Tab-separated table of C-alpha atoms in Angstrom:
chain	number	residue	atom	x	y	z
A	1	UNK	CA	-64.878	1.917	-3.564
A	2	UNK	CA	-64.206	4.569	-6.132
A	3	UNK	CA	-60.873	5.162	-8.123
A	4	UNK	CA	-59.048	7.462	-6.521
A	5	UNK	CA	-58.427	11.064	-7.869
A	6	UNK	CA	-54.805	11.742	-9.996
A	7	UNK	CA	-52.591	13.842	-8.668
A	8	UNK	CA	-49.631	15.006	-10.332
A	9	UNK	CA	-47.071	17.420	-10.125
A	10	UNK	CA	-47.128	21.372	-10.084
A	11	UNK	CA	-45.871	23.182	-13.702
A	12	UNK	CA	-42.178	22.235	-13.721
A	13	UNK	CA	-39.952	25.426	-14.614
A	14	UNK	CA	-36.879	24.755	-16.885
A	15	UNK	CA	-34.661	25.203	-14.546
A	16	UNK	CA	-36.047	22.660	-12.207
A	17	UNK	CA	-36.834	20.272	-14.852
A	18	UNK	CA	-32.608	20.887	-15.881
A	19	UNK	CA	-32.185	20.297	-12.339
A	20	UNK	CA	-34.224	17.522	-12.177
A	21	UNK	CA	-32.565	15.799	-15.494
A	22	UNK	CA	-28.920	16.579	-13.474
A	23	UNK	CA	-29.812	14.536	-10.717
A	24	UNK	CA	-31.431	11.689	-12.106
A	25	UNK	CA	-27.955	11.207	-13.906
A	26	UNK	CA	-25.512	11.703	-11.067
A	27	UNK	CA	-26.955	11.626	-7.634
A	28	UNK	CA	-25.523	9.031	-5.610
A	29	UNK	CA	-28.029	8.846	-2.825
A	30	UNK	CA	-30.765	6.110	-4.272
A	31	UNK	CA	-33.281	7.817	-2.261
A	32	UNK	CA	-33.278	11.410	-3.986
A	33	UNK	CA	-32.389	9.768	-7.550
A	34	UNK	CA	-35.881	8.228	-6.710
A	35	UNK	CA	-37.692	10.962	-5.702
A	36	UNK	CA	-36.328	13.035	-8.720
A	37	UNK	CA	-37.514	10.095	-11.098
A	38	UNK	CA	-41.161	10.182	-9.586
A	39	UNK	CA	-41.420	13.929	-10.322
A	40	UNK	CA	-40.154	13.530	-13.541
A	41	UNK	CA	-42.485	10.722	-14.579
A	42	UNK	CA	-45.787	12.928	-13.287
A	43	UNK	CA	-43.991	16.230	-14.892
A	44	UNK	CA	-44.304	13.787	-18.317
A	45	UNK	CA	-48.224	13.248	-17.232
A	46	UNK	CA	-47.512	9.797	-16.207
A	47	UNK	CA	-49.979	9.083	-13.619
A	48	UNK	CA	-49.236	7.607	-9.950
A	49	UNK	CA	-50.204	3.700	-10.069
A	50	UNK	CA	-48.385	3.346	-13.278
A	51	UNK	CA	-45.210	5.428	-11.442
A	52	UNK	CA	-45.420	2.893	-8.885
A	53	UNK	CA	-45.715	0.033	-10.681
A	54	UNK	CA	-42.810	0.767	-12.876
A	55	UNK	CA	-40.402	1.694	-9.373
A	56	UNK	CA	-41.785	-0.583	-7.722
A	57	UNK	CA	-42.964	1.276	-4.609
A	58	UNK	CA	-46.601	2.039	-3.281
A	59	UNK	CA	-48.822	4.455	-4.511
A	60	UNK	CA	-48.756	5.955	-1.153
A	61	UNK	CA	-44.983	7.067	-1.534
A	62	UNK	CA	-45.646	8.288	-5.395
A	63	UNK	CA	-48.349	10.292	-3.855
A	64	UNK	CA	-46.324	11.714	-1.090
A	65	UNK	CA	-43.473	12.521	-3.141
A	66	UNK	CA	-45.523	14.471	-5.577
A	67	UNK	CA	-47.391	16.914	-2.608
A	68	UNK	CA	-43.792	17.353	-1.087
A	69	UNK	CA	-42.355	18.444	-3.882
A	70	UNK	CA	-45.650	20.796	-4.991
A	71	UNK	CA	-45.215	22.060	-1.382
A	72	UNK	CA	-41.657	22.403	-1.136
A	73	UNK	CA	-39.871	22.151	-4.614
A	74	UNK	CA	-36.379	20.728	-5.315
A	75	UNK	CA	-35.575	20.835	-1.190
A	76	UNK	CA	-38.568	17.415	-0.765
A	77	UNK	CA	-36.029	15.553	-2.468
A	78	UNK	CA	-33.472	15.539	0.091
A	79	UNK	CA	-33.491	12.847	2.414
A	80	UNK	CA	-34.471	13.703	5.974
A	81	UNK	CA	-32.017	10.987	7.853
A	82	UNK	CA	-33.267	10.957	10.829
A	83	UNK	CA	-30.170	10.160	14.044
A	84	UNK	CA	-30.957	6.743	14.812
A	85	UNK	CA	-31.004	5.866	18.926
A	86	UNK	CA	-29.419	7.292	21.625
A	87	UNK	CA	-25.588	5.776	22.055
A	88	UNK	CA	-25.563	3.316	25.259
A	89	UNK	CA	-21.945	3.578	25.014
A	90	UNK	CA	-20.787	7.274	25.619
A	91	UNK	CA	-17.013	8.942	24.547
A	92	UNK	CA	-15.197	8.159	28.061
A	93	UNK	CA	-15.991	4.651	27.771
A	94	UNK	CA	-15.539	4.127	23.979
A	95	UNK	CA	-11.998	5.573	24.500
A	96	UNK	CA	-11.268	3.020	27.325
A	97	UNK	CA	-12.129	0.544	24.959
A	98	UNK	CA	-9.698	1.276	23.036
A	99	UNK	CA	-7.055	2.205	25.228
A	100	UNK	CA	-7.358	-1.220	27.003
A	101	UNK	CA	-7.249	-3.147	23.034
A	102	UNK	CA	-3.647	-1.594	22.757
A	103	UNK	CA	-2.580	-2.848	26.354
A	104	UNK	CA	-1.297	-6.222	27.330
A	105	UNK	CA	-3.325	-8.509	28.486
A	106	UNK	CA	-0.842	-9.442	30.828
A	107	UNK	CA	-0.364	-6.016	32.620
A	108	UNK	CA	-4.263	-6.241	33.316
A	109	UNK	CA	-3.914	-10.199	34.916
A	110	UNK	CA	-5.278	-12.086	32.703
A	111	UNK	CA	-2.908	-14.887	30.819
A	112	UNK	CA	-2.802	-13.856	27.476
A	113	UNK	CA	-0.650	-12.787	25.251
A	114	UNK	CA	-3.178	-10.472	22.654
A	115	UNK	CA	-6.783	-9.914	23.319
A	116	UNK	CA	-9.850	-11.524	20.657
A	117	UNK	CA	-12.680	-9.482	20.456
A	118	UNK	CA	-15.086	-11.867	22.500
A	119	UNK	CA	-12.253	-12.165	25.479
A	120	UNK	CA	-12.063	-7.950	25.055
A	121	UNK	CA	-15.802	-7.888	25.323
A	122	UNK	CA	-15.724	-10.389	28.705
A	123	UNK	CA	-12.908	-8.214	30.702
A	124	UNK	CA	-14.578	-4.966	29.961
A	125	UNK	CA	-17.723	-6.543	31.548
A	126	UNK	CA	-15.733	-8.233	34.379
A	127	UNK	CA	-13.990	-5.052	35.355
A	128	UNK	CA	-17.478	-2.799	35.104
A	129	UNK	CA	-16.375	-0.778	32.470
A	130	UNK	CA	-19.600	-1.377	30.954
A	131	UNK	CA	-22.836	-3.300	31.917
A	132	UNK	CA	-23.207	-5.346	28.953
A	133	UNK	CA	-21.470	-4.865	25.447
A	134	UNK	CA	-21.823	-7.072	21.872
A	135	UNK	CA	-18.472	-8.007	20.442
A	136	UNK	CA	-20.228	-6.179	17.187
A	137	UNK	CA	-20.326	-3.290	19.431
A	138	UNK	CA	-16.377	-3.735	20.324
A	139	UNK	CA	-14.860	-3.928	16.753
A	140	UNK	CA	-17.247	-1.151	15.470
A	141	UNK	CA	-15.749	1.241	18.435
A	142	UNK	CA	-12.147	-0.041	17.721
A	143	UNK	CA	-12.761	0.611	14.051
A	144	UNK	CA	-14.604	4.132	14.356
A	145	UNK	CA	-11.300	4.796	16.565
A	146	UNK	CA	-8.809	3.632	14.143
A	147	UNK	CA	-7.719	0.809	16.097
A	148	UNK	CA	-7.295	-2.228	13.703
A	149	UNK	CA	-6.111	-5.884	14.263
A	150	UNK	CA	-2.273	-5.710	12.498
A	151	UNK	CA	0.786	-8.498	12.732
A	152	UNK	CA	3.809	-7.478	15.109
A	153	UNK	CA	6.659	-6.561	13.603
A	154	UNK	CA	10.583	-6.038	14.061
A	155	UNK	CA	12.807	-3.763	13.984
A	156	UNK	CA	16.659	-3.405	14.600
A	157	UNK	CA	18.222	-0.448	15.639
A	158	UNK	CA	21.541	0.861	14.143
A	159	UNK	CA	24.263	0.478	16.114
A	160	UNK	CA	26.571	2.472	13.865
A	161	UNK	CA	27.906	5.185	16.303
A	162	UNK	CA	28.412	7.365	12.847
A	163	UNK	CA	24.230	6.384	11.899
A	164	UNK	CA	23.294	9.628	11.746
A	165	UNK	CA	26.230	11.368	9.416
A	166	UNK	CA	26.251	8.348	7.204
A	167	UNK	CA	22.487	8.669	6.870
A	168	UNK	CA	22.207	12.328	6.141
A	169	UNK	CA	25.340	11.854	3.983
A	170	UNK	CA	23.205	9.699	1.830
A	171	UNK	CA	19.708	11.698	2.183
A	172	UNK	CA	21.683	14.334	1.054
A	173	UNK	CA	22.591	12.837	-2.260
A	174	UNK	CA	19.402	11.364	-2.782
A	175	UNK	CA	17.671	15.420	-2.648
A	176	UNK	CA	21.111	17.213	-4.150
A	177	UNK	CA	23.016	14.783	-6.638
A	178	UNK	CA	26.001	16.249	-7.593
A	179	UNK	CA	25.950	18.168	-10.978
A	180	UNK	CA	28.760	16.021	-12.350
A	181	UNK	CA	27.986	12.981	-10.870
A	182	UNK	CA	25.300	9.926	-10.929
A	183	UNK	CA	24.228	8.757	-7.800
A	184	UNK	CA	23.459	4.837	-8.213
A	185	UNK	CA	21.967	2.458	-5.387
A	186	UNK	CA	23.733	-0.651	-5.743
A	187	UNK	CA	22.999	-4.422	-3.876
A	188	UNK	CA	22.526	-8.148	-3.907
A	189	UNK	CA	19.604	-10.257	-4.928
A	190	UNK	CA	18.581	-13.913	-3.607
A	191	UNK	CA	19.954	-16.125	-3.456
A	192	UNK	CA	17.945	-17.048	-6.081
A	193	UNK	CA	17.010	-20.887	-5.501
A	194	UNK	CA	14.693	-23.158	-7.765
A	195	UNK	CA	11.748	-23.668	-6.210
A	196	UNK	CA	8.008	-23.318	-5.895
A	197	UNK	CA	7.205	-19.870	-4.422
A	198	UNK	CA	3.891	-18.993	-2.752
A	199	UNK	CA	2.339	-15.741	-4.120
A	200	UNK	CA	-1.187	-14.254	-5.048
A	201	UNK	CA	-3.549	-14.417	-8.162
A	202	UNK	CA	-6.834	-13.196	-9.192
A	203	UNK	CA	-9.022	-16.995	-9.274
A	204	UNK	CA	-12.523	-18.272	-8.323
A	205	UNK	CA	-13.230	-18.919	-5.047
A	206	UNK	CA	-12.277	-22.213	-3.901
A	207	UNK	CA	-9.933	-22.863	-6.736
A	208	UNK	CA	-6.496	-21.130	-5.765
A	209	UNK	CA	-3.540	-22.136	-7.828
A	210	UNK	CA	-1.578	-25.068	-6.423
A	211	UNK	CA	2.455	-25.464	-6.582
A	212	UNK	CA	3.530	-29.201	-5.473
A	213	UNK	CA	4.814	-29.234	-2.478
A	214	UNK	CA	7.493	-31.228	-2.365
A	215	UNK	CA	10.790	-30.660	-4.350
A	216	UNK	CA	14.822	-31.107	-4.620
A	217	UNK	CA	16.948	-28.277	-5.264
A	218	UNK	CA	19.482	-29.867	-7.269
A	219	UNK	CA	20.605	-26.789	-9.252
A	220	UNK	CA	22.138	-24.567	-6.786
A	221	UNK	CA	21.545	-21.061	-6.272
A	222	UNK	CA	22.019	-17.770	-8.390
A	223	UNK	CA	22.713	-14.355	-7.289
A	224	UNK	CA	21.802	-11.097	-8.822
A	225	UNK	CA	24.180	-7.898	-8.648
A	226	UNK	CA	21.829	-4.838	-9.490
A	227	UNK	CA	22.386	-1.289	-9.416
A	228	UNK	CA	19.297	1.617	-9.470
A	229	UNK	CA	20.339	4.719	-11.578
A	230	UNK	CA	18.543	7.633	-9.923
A	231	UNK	CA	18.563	9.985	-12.756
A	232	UNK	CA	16.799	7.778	-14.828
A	233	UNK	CA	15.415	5.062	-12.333
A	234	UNK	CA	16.565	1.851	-14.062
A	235	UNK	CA	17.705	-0.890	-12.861
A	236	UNK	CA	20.771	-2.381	-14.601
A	237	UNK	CA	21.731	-6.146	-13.270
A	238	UNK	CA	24.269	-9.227	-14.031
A	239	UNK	CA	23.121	-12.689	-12.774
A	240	UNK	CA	26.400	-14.453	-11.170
A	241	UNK	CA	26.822	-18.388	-9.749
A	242	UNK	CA	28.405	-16.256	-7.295
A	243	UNK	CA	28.749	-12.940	-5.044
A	244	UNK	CA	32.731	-12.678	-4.189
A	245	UNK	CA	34.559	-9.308	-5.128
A	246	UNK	CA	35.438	-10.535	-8.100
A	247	UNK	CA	31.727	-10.632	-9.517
A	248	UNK	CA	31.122	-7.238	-8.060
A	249	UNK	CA	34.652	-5.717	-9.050
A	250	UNK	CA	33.447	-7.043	-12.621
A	251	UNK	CA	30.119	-5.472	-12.564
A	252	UNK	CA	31.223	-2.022	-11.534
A	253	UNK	CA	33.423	-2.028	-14.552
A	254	UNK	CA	30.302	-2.607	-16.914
A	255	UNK	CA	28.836	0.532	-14.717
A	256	UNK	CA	32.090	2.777	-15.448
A	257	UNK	CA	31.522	2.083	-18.848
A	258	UNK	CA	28.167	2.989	-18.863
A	259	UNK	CA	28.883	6.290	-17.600
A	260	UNK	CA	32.743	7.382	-18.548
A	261	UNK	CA	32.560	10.791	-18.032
A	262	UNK	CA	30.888	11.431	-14.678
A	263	UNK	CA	31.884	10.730	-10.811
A	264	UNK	CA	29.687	7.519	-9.655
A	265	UNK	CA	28.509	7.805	-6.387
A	266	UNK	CA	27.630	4.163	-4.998
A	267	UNK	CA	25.065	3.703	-1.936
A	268	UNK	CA	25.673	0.320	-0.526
A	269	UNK	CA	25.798	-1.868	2.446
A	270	UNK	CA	28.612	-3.467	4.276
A	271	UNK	CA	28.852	-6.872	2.835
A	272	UNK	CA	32.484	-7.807	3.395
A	273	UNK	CA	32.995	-7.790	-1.220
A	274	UNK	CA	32.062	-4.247	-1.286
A	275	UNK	CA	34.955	-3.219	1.537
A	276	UNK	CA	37.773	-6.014	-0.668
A	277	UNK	CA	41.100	-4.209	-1.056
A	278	UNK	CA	41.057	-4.511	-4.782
A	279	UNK	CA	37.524	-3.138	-4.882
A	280	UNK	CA	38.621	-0.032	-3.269
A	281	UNK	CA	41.662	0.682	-5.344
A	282	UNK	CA	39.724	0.340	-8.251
A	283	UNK	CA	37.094	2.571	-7.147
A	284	UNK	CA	39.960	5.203	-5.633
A	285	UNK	CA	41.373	4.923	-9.276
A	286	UNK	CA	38.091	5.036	-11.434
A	287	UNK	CA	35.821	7.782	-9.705
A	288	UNK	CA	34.049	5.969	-7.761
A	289	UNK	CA	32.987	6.885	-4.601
A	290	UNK	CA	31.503	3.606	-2.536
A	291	UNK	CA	29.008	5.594	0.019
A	292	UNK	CA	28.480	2.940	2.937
A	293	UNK	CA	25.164	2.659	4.514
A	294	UNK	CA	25.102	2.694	8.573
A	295	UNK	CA	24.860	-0.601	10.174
A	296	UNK	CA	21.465	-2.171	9.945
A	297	UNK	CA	20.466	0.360	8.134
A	298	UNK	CA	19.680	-1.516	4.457
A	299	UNK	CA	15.987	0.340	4.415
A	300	UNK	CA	17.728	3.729	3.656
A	301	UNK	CA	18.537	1.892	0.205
A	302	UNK	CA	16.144	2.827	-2.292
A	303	UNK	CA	16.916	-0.354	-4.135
A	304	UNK	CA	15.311	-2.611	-1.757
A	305	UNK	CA	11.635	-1.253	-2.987
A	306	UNK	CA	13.277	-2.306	-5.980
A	307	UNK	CA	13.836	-5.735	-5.251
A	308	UNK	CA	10.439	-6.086	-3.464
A	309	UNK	CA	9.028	-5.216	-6.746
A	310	UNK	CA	10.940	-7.643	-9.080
A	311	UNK	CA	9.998	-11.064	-6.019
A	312	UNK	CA	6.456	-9.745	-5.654
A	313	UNK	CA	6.111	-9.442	-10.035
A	314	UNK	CA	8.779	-11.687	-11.288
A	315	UNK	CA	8.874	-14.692	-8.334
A	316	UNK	CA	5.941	-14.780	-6.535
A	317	UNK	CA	3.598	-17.361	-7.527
A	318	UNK	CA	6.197	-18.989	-9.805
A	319	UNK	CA	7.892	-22.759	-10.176
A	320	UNK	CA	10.301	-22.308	-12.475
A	321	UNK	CA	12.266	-25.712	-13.158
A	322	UNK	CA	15.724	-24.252	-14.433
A	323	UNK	CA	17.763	-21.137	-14.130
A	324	UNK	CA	17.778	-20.064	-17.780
A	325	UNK	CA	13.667	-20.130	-17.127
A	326	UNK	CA	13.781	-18.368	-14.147
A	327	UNK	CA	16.235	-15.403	-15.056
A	328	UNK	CA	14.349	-14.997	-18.398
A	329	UNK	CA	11.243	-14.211	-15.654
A	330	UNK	CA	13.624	-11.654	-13.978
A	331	UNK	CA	14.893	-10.173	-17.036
A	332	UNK	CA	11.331	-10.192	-18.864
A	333	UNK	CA	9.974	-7.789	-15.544
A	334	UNK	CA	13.378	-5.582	-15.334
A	335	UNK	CA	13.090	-4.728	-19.253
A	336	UNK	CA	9.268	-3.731	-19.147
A	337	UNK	CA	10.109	-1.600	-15.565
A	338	UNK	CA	12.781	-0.278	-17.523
A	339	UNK	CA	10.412	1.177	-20.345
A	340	UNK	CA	8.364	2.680	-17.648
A	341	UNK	CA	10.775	4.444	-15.549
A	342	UNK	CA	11.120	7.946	-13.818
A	343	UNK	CA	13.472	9.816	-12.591
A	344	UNK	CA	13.582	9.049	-8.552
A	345	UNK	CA	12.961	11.965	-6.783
A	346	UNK	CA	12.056	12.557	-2.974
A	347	UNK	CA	12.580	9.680	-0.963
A	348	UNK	CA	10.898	9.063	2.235
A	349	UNK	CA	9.625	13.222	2.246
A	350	UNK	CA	7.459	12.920	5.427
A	351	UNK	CA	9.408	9.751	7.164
A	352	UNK	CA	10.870	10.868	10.681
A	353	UNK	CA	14.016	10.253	9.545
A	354	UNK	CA	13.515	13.955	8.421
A	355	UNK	CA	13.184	15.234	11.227
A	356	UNK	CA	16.489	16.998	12.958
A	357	UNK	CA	16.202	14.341	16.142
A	358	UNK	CA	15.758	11.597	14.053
A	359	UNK	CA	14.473	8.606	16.834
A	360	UNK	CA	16.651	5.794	14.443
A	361	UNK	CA	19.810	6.639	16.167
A	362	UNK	CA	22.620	3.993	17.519
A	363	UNK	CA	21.406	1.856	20.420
């Protein structure tokens, strides 16, 4: 059989050939970045079997390439994707799917509690909703429909009959602080106990870190009194063997300091030290204003990211066998936060709480 005759490309303009060069450096689609390299290679007189050889792919497909593009220029390089088979499955019943995921299981007689995908897949059989379904099939519909497997969670309502004046009373210093005033978040930490704490860390697979299990608290427990500065977002904080009025009377004091010539404006929670007698003639006498949040309402405190930041970074994952050890850990994270912080500005923007008929009303 003879050789067969070379065939290469057409006379490349220099626009094409820039074109060409563009693509064969960014394109993202393996496909065209192919294609473009095969016309490039027979533009450079590079002839088809040693094209293929060096991609890896037949002569036939160098070939081909080269005529398309000859024939049809830069558009042969585009990938002609072509729609795959029909659906079995059409809209109506895709969206019963997933309108029968979110149900009970209970409300539709069978006697569970949540639905697996294989159980899913044998009631949508069993009540003819389709004729036959793979539980591939299922999870691909729930996930096209953004229906995703997620954890229950709580939630208390506020049954502060003043919820909603106390929360726009504090939304409203969060967007407007006063010009002669600093509005400061301020709360409780822990109780900070010595022990091993589960957390996550970048290992091999198969070898995750392991904390003993077993273990005395001896040491008793810590507590740490922090206050968020929203005008510069810092976090200022004492570490106390305790949490009485005293302790938080005290650190106040070192905040009054900090800030002698403006009104302080305090967003906290009801914990019975923060209402003390002697706490609120102090803070009557000093400037202070001690802004309450609603009952179970802790969430509109924008310190509590705060201190889901400093157990995720500073706890997490950790063992620490003595206090000193462990508040050097909290103080360590707080100091490089500290270096890195902004302003806070624009809490919860697009949270319903925004809206006039906020749904987190008393119960």
């Amino acid at each position: 059989m003879g050789r067969r005759p070379e065939v290469f490309v057409r006379q490349v303009s220099m626009a094409e050939g820039q074109r060409l060069q563009r693509i064969t450096r960014t394109a993202k689609d393996p496909v065209k970045l192919r294609r473009a390299i095969v016309v490039l290679m027979s533009a450079q007189g590079q002839p088809a079997p040693d094209i293929a050889h060096l991609l890896k792919v037949t002569e036939d497909y160098v070939r081909d390439v080269i005529h398309a593009f000859n024939e049809r220029g830069l558009d042969a390089l585009d990938p002609k994707w072509s729609g795959g088979a029909p659906r079995r499955i059409d809209e109506q019943t895709r969206d019963w799917i997933c309108v029968i995921a979110r149900c009970d299981p209970r409300f539709l007689g069978t006697p569970f509690s949540c639905w697996s995908l294989a159980k899913l897949r044998d009631h949508l059989i069993d009540a003819g909703y389709v004729a036959a379904i793979s539980v591939e099939t299922v999870r691909r519909v729930l996930h096209e429909r953004g229906v995703s497997w997620q954890a229950t969670k709580t939630w208390k309502a506020s049954t502060d009959p003043e919820f909603t004046s106390k929360m726009r009373r504090i939304l409203d210093l969060y967007d407007h602080p006063p010009v002669a005033g600093r509005v400061i978040c301020v709360d409780e930490f822990g109780p900070l106990n010595l022990q091993p704490r589960p957390g996550r860390a970048w290992r091999p697979k198969g070898q995750p870190t392991r904390l003993r299990a077993t273990y005395t608290r001896d040491q008793g427990v810590r507590h740490m009194i922090a206050a968020l500065d929203l005008t510069t977002g810092k976090l200022h904080y004492r570490i106390r063997d305790r949490k009485r009025w005293r302790e938080f009377l005290s650190f106040l004091k070192v905040l009054r300091r900090r800030w002698p010539d403006q009104t302080l404006y305090l967003i906290l929670d009801n914990f019975s030290p923060h209402k003390h007698p002697e706490v609120r003639a102090w803070c009557a006498a000093n400037q202070v204003e001690l802004v309450f949040l609603p009952t179970y309402a802790s969430w509109l405190n924008w310190i509590e990211a705060e201190f889901a930041a400093v157990r995720y970074f500073a706890l997490n994952g950790t063992d620490h066998r003595n206090h000193a050890e462990q508040d050097a850990a909290i103080g360590g994270y707080i100091r490089w936060r500290n270096q890195r912080a902004r302003p806070k500005t624009g809490f919860a923007i697009n949270s319903k709480i925004r809206h006039p008929d906020c749904p987190f009303k008393a119960a």
